[in-house]
Coordinates of N, CA and C in Angstrom, one line a residue:
X25 N -32.6 -9.4 8.4 CA -31.4 -9.6 9.1 C -30.4 -8.6 8.6
X26 N -30.0 -7.7 9.5 CA -29.0 -6.6 9.2 C -27.6 -7.2 9.1
X27 N -26.8 -6.7 8.2 CA -25.4 -7.1 8.1 C -24.5 -5.9 8.2
X28 N -23.3 -6.1 8.6 CA -22.3 -5.1 8.7 C -21.0 -5.7 8.2
X29 N -20.3 -4.9 7.4 CA -19.0 -5.2 7.0 C -18.0 -4.4 7.8
X30 N -16.9 -5.0 8.2 CA -15.8 -4.2 8.7 C -14.5 -4.8 8.3
X31 N -13.5 -3.9 8.2 CA -12.2 -4.4 7.9 C -11.7 -5.3 9.1
X32 N -11.2 -6.5 8.7 CA -10.7 -7.4 9.7 C -9.4 -6.8 10.3
X33 N -9.3 -6.8 11.6 CA -8.2 -6.3 12.3 C -7.1 -7.5 12.4
X34 N -5.9 -7.1 12.8 CA -4.8 -8.1 13.0 C -5.3 -9.2 13.9
X35 N -6.0 -8.8 15.0 CA -6.5 -9.7 16.0 C -7.5 -10.7 15.4
X36 N -8.2 -10.3 14.3 CA -9.2 -11.2 13.6 C -8.6 -12.0 12.5
X37 N -7.4 -11.9 12.3 CA -6.7 -12.6 11.1 C -6.8 -14.1 11.2
X38 N -6.7 -14.7 12.4 CA -6.8 -16.1 12.6 C -8.2 -16.6 12.3
X39 N -9.2 -15.8 12.7 CA -10.6 -16.1 12.4 C -10.8 -16.1 10.9
X40 N -10.3 -15.1 10.2 CA -10.5 -15.1 8.7 C -9.7 -16.3 8.1
X41 N -8.5 -16.6 8.6 CA -7.8 -17.8 8.0 C -8.6 -19.1 8.2
X42 N -9.2 -19.2 9.4 CA -10.0 -20.5 9.6 C -11.2 -20.5 8.6
X43 N -11.9 -19.4 8.4 CA -13.0 -19.4 7.4 C -12.5 -19.6 6.0
X44 N -11.3 -19.0 5.7 CA -10.7 -19.2 4.4 C -10.4 -20.7 4.1
X45 N -9.8 -21.4 5.1 CA -9.5 -22.8 5.0 C -10.7 -23.6 4.8
X46 N -11.8 -23.3 5.5 CA -13.1 -24.1 5.2 C -13.6 -23.8 3.8
X47 N -13.5 -22.5 3.4 CA -14.0 -22.1 2.1 C -13.2 -22.9 1.0
X48 N -11.8 -22.9 1.2 CA -11.0 -23.6 0.2 C -11.3 -25.1 0.1
X49 N -11.6 -25.7 1.3 CA -12.1 -27.1 1.3 C -13.3 -27.3 0.5
X50 N -14.3 -26.4 0.6 CA -15.5 -26.4 -0.2 C -15.2 -26.3 -1.6
X51 N -14.3 -25.4 -2.0 CA -14.0 -25.2 -3.4 C -13.3 -26.3 -4.1
X52 N -12.6 -27.1 -3.2 CA -11.8 -28.2 -3.8 C -12.7 -29.3 -4.5
X53 N -14.0 -29.3 -4.3 CA -14.9 -30.2 -5.0 C -15.0 -29.8 -6.5
X54 N -14.6 -28.6 -6.8 CA -14.8 -28.1 -8.2 C -13.4 -28.1 -9.0
X55 N -12.3 -28.0 -8.3 CA -11.0 -27.9 -8.9 C -9.9 -28.0 -7.8
X56 N -8.7 -28.2 -8.2 CA -7.6 -28.2 -7.3 C -7.4 -26.7 -6.8
X57 N -7.2 -26.5 -5.5 CA -7.0 -25.2 -5.0 C -5.7 -25.1 -4.2
X58 N -5.2 -23.9 -4.2 CA -3.9 -23.7 -3.4 C -4.3 -23.3 -2.0
X59 N -4.0 -24.3 -1.1 CA -4.4 -24.1 0.3 C -3.4 -23.3 1.1
X60 N -2.3 -22.9 0.5 CA -1.3 -22.1 1.2 C -1.7 -20.6 1.2
X61 N -2.4 -20.2 0.1 CA -2.9 -18.9 -0.1 C -1.8 -17.8 0.2
X62 N -0.8 -17.8 -0.6 CA 0.4 -17.0 -0.4 C 0.2 -15.5 -0.2
X63 N -0.9 -15.0 -0.7 CA -1.2 -13.5 -0.5 C -2.0 -13.2 0.7
X64 N -2.3 -14.1 1.5 CA -3.2 -13.9 2.7 C -2.7 -12.8 3.6
X65 N -1.4 -12.8 4.0 CA -0.9 -11.8 4.9 C -0.9 -10.4 4.3
X66 N -0.8 -10.4 3.0 CA -0.8 -9.1 2.3 C -2.0 -8.2 2.5
X67 N -3.1 -8.9 2.9 CA -4.4 -8.2 3.1 C -4.3 -7.3 4.3
X68 N -3.3 -7.5 5.2 CA -3.2 -6.7 6.4 C -2.1 -5.6 6.2
X69 N -1.3 -5.6 5.1 CA -0.2 -4.7 4.9 C -0.3 -3.9 3.6
X70 N -0.9 -4.4 2.6 CA -1.0 -3.8 1.3 C -2.2 -2.9 1.2
X71 N -2.0 -1.7 0.9 CA -3.1 -0.7 0.8 C -4.1 -0.9 -0.3
X72 N -3.8 -1.9 -1.2 CA -4.7 -2.2 -2.3 C -5.4 -3.5 -2.1
X73 N -5.5 -3.9 -0.8 CA -6.2 -5.1 -0.4 C -7.0 -4.8 0.8
X74 N -8.2 -5.4 0.8 CA -9.2 -5.2 2.0 C -9.7 -6.5 2.5
X75 N -9.4 -6.9 3.7 CA -10.0 -8.1 4.3 C -11.2 -7.7 5.1
X76 N -12.4 -8.1 4.6 CA -13.6 -7.8 5.3 C -14.2 -9.0 6.1
X77 N -14.8 -8.7 7.2 CA -15.6 -9.7 7.9 C -17.0 -9.2 7.7
X78 N -17.9 -10.2 7.4 CA -19.3 -10.0 7.3 C -19.9 -10.4 8.6
X79 N -20.7 -9.5 9.2 CA -21.3 -9.9 10.5 C -22.8 -9.5 10.5
X80 N -23.5 -10.3 11.3 CA -24.9 -10.0 11.5 C -25.1 -10.0 13.0
X81 N -25.6 -8.9 13.6 CA -25.6 -8.7 15.0 C -24.2 -8.9 15.5
X82 N -24.0 -9.7 16.5 CA -22.7 -10.0 17.1 C -22.0 -11.2 16.5
X83 N -22.7 -11.8 15.5 CA -22.2 -13.1 15.0 C -21.5 -12.9 13.7
X84 N -20.3 -13.6 13.5 CA -19.6 -13.5 12.2 C -20.4 -14.4 11.2
X85 N -20.6 -13.9 10.0 CA -21.4 -14.6 9.0 C -20.5 -15.0 7.8
X86 N -19.3 -14.5 7.7 CA -18.5 -14.8 6.6 C -17.4 -13.8 6.4
X87 N -16.8 -13.8 5.3 CA -15.7 -12.8 5.0 C -15.6 -12.5 3.5
X88 N -14.9 -11.5 3.1 CA -14.7 -11.1 1.7 C -13.3 -10.6 1.6
X89 N -12.5 -11.0 0.6 CA -11.2 -10.5 0.4 C -11.3 -9.7 -0.9
X90 N -11.0 -8.4 -0.9 CA -11.1 -7.6 -2.1 C -9.7 -7.0 -2.4
X91 N -9.4 -6.9 -3.7 CA -8.1 -6.4 -4.1 C -8.3 -5.6 -5.4
X92 N -7.2 -5.3 -6.1 CA -7.3 -4.5 -7.3 C -6.7 -5.3 -8.5
X93 N -6.5 -6.6 -8.3 CA -6.0 -7.4 -9.4 C -7.1 -7.8 -10.4
X94 N -6.9 -7.8 -11.7 CA -7.9 -8.1 -12.7 C -7.8 -9.6 -13.1
X95 N -8.8 -10.4 -12.7 CA -8.7 -11.8 -13.2 C -8.7 -11.9 -14.7
X96 N -9.4 -11.0 -15.4 CA -9.5 -11.1 -16.9 C -8.3 -10.5 -17.6
X97 N -7.5 -9.7 -16.8 CA -6.4 -9.0 -17.5 C -6.9 -7.7 -18.2
X98 N -8.1 -7.3 -18.0 CA -8.7 -6.1 -18.7 C -8.5 -4.8 -17.9
X99 N -7.9 -4.9 -16.7 CA -7.8 -3.7 -15.9 C -9.1 -3.6 -15.1
X100 N -9.0 -3.3 -13.9 CA -10.2 -3.2 -13.0 C -9.8 -2.3 -11.8
X101 N -10.8 -1.8 -11.2 CA -10.6 -1.0 -10.0 C -10.6 -1.9 -8.8
X102 N -11.5 -2.9 -8.8 CA -11.6 -3.8 -7.6 C -12.0 -5.2 -8.1
X103 N -11.6 -6.2 -7.3 CA -11.9 -7.6 -7.6 C -12.3 -8.3 -6.3
X104 N -13.3 -9.1 -6.3 CA -13.6 -10.0 -5.2 C -12.7 -11.2 -5.4
X105 N -11.7 -11.3 -4.5 CA -10.7 -12.4 -4.6 C -11.4 -13.7 -4.0
X106 N -12.0 -13.5 -2.9 CA -12.7 -14.6 -2.2 C -13.9 -14.0 -1.5
X107 N -15.0 -14.8 -1.4 CA -16.2 -14.4 -0.7 C -16.8 -15.6 -0.2
X108 N -17.1 -15.6 1.1 CA -17.6 -16.8 1.8 C -18.7 -16.4 2.8
X109 N -19.8 -17.1 2.8 CA -20.8 -17.0 3.8 C -20.9 -18.3 4.5
X110 N -20.8 -18.3 5.8 CA -20.9 -19.6 6.6 C -22.2 -20.3 6.3
X111 N -22.2 -21.6 6.3 CA -23.4 -22.4 5.9 C -24.7 -22.0 6.6
X112 N -24.6 -21.7 7.9 CA -25.8 -21.4 8.6 C -26.5 -20.1 8.2
X113 N -25.8 -19.3 7.4 CA -26.3 -18.0 7.0 C -26.7 -18.0 5.5
X114 N -26.5 -19.1 4.8 CA -26.8 -19.2 3.4 C -28.3 -19.2 3.3
X115 N -28.8 -18.6 2.2 CA -30.2 -18.6 1.9 C -31.0 -17.6 2.8
X116 N -30.3 -16.8 3.6 CA -31.0 -15.8 4.4 C -30.9 -14.4 3.9
X117 N -30.2 -14.2 2.8 CA -30.0 -12.8 2.2 C -28.8 -12.1 2.7
X118 N -28.0 -12.8 3.6 CA -26.8 -12.1 4.2 C -25.8 -11.9 3.1
X119 N -25.6 -12.9 2.2 CA -24.6 -12.8 1.1 C -25.0 -11.6 0.2
X120 N -26.2 -11.6 -0.2 CA -26.6 -10.5 -1.2 C -26.4 -9.1 -0.5
X121 N -26.8 -9.0 0.7 CA -26.6 -7.7 1.4 C -25.1 -7.4 1.6
X122 N -24.3 -8.4 1.8 CA -22.9 -8.1 1.9 C -22.3 -7.7 0.6
X123 N -22.7 -8.2 -0.5 CA -22.3 -7.8 -1.8 C -22.7 -6.4 -2.1
X124 N -23.9 -6.0 -1.8 CA -24.4 -4.6 -1.9 C -23.5 -3.7 -1.1
X125 N -23.2 -4.1 0.1 CA -22.3 -3.2 1.0 C -20.9 -3.1 0.4
X126 N -20.4 -4.1 -0.1 CA -19.0 -4.1 -0.7 C -19.0 -3.1 -1.9
X127 N -20.0 -3.2 -2.8 CA -20.1 -2.3 -3.9 C -20.3 -0.9 -3.5
X128 N -21.1 -0.7 -2.5 CA -21.3 0.7 -2.0 C -20.0 1.3 -1.4
X129 N -19.2 0.4 -0.8 CA -17.9 0.9 -0.2 C -16.8 1.2 -1.2
X130 N -16.9 0.7 -2.4 CA -15.9 0.9 -3.4 C -16.5 1.1 -4.8
X131 N -16.5 2.3 -5.2 CA -17.1 2.7 -6.5 C -16.1 2.4 -7.6
X132 N -16.5 1.8 -8.7 CA -15.6 1.6 -9.9 C -16.0 0.4 -10.7
X133 N -15.0 -0.1 -11.4 CA -15.1 -1.3 -12.3 C -14.7 -2.5 -11.4
X134 N -15.5 -3.5 -11.3 CA -15.3 -4.7 -10.5 C -15.2 -5.9 -11.4
X135 N -14.5 -6.9 -10.8 CA -14.5 -8.2 -11.4 C -14.7 -9.3 -10.3
X136 N -15.4 -10.3 -10.6 CA -15.6 -11.5 -9.7 C -15.4 -12.7 -10.6
X137 N -14.5 -13.5 -10.2 CA -14.2 -14.8 -10.9 C -14.8 -16.0 -10.2
X138 N -15.5 -16.8 -10.9 CA -16.1 -18.0 -10.4 C -15.7 -19.2 -11.2
X139 N -15.5 -20.3 -10.5 CA -15.2 -21.6 -11.2 C -16.3 -21.9 -12.1
X140 N -16.0 -22.2 -13.4 CA -17.0 -22.4 -14.4 C -18.0 -23.5 -14.0
X141 N -17.6 -24.5 -13.3 CA -18.4 -25.6 -13.0 C -19.1 -25.5 -11.6
X142 N -19.0 -24.3 -11.0 CA -19.6 -24.1 -9.7 C -21.0 -23.3 -10.0
X143 N -22.0 -24.1 -10.3 CA -23.3 -23.5 -10.7 C -23.9 -22.7 -9.6
X144 N -23.8 -23.1 -8.3 CA -24.3 -22.4 -7.2 C -23.7 -21.0 -7.1
X145 N -22.4 -20.9 -7.2 CA -21.7 -19.6 -7.1 C -22.1 -18.7 -8.2
X146 N -22.2 -19.3 -9.4 CA -22.6 -18.4 -10.6 C -24.0 -17.9 -10.4
X147 N -24.9 -18.7 -9.9 CA -26.3 -18.3 -9.7 C -26.3 -17.2 -8.6
X148 N -25.5 -17.5 -7.5 CA -25.5 -16.5 -6.4 C -25.0 -15.1 -6.9
X149 N -23.9 -15.1 -7.6 CA -23.4 -13.8 -8.0 C -24.3 -13.1 -8.9
X150 N -24.9 -13.7 -9.9 CA -25.8 -13.0 -10.8 C -27.0 -12.5 -10.0
X151 N -27.5 -13.2 -9.1 CA -28.7 -12.8 -8.2 C -28.2 -11.6 -7.3
X152 N -27.1 -11.8 -6.7 CA -26.6 -10.7 -5.8 C -26.3 -9.4 -6.5
X153 N -25.7 -9.5 -7.7 CA -25.4 -8.3 -8.4 C -26.7 -7.6 -8.9
X154 N -27.7 -8.4 -9.3 CA -29.0 -7.8 -9.7 C -29.6 -7.1 -8.5
X155 N -29.6 -7.8 -7.3 CA -30.2 -7.3 -6.1 C -29.5 -6.0 -5.7
X156 N -28.1 -5.9 -6.0 CA -27.4 -4.7 -5.6 C -27.6 -3.6 -6.6
X157 N -28.4 -3.8 -7.7 CA -28.7 -2.8 -8.6 C -27.7 -2.7 -9.8
X158 N -26.9 -3.7 -10.0 CA -26.0 -3.8 -11.2 C -26.9 -4.2 -12.4
X159 N -26.9 -3.3 -13.4 CA -27.8 -3.6 -14.5 C -27.0 -4.3 -15.7
X160 N -25.7 -4.0 -15.9 CA -25.0 -4.5 -17.0 C -23.8 -5.3 -16.4
X161 N -23.8 -6.6 -16.8 CA -22.7 -7.5 -16.4 C -22.1 -8.1 -17.7
X162 N -20.8 -7.9 -17.8 CA -20.1 -8.5 -18.9 C -19.5 -9.9 -18.4
X163 N -19.7 -10.9 -19.2 CA -19.2 -12.2 -18.8 C -18.0 -12.5 -19.7
X164 N -16.8 -12.8 -19.0 CA -15.6 -13.2 -19.7 C -15.3 -14.7 -19.4
X165 N -15.3 -15.5 -20.4 CA -15.0 -17.0 -20.1 C -13.6 -17.2 -20.3
X166 N -12.9 -17.6 -19.2 CA -11.5 -18.0 -19.3 C -11.4 -19.5 -19.0
X167 N -10.3 -20.1 -19.1 CA -10.1 -21.5 -18.9 C -10.6 -21.9 -17.5
X168 N -11.7 -22.6 -17.5 CA -12.4 -23.2 -16.3 C -12.8 -22.1 -15.3
X169 N -12.9 -20.8 -15.8 CA -13.3 -19.7 -14.9 C -14.2 -18.8 -15.7
X170 N -15.2 -18.3 -15.0 CA -16.2 -17.3 -15.5 C -15.9 -16.0 -14.7
X171 N -15.6 -14.9 -15.4 CA -15.4 -13.7 -14.8 C -16.6 -12.7 -15.1
X172 N -17.2 -12.2 -14.1 CA -18.2 -11.2 -14.2 C -17.6 -9.8 -14.0
X173 N -17.8 -9.0 -15.0 CA -17.2 -7.6 -15.0 C -18.4 -6.6 -15.0
X174 N -18.3 -5.6 -14.1 CA -19.4 -4.7 -14.0 C -19.0 -3.4 -13.3
X175 N -19.8 -2.4 -13.3 CA -19.5 -1.2 -12.6 C -20.5 -1.0 -11.5
X176 N -19.9 -0.3 -10.4 CA -20.7 0.1 -9.3 C -20.4 1.6 -9.1
X177 N -21.4 2.3 -8.7 CA -21.3 3.7 -8.4 C -22.0 4.1 -7.1
X178 N -21.4 5.0 -6.3 CA -22.1 5.4 -5.1 C -23.3 6.3 -5.4

C-alpha cells in the first residue's frame, strides 16, 4: 500500500480538525487531554509548523502535525506533535511508511513524545523508527511522558 504525505491546505483544515478530535478522544483513556488544542490554527500560518495529511490512493489515512518545539527542552530541529492513523489503516504499514516519509522530508534532530502508559504508541514508534532506518534512539523519561530523541538524514 503506497502512502503519500502532503501539507494540508486551508480547505483541508476542517478534515484535520475532525481527525485531531477523534485522536484526542482516543488519547483521553491514558490521561487528561486539552481538547481545545490552542496551537491548531498556527499550523497554517507559522513557518515552523507543518500540518500533513497521510493518504493512500485517494483515501485519507491520517495526519501528522510537525513543529520545532522540543518536548524534552534539549533543543531539536523537528518534533512530531501529533500523529494519527485512522483505525481502518492500522496494522497495514501505513503508519510506518508515513514516519519514514516525514523523516525523509525533514533532516535533523527529532523528538517524539508518547504518554508513558500508552504501550501501543511506544511499541509503534520504536518499530516505525527502526523501519525508517533510525539506529540510535535516546529515551528521555519525563513526568508521565516518554520522549524519543533521534537523528534523521537525507
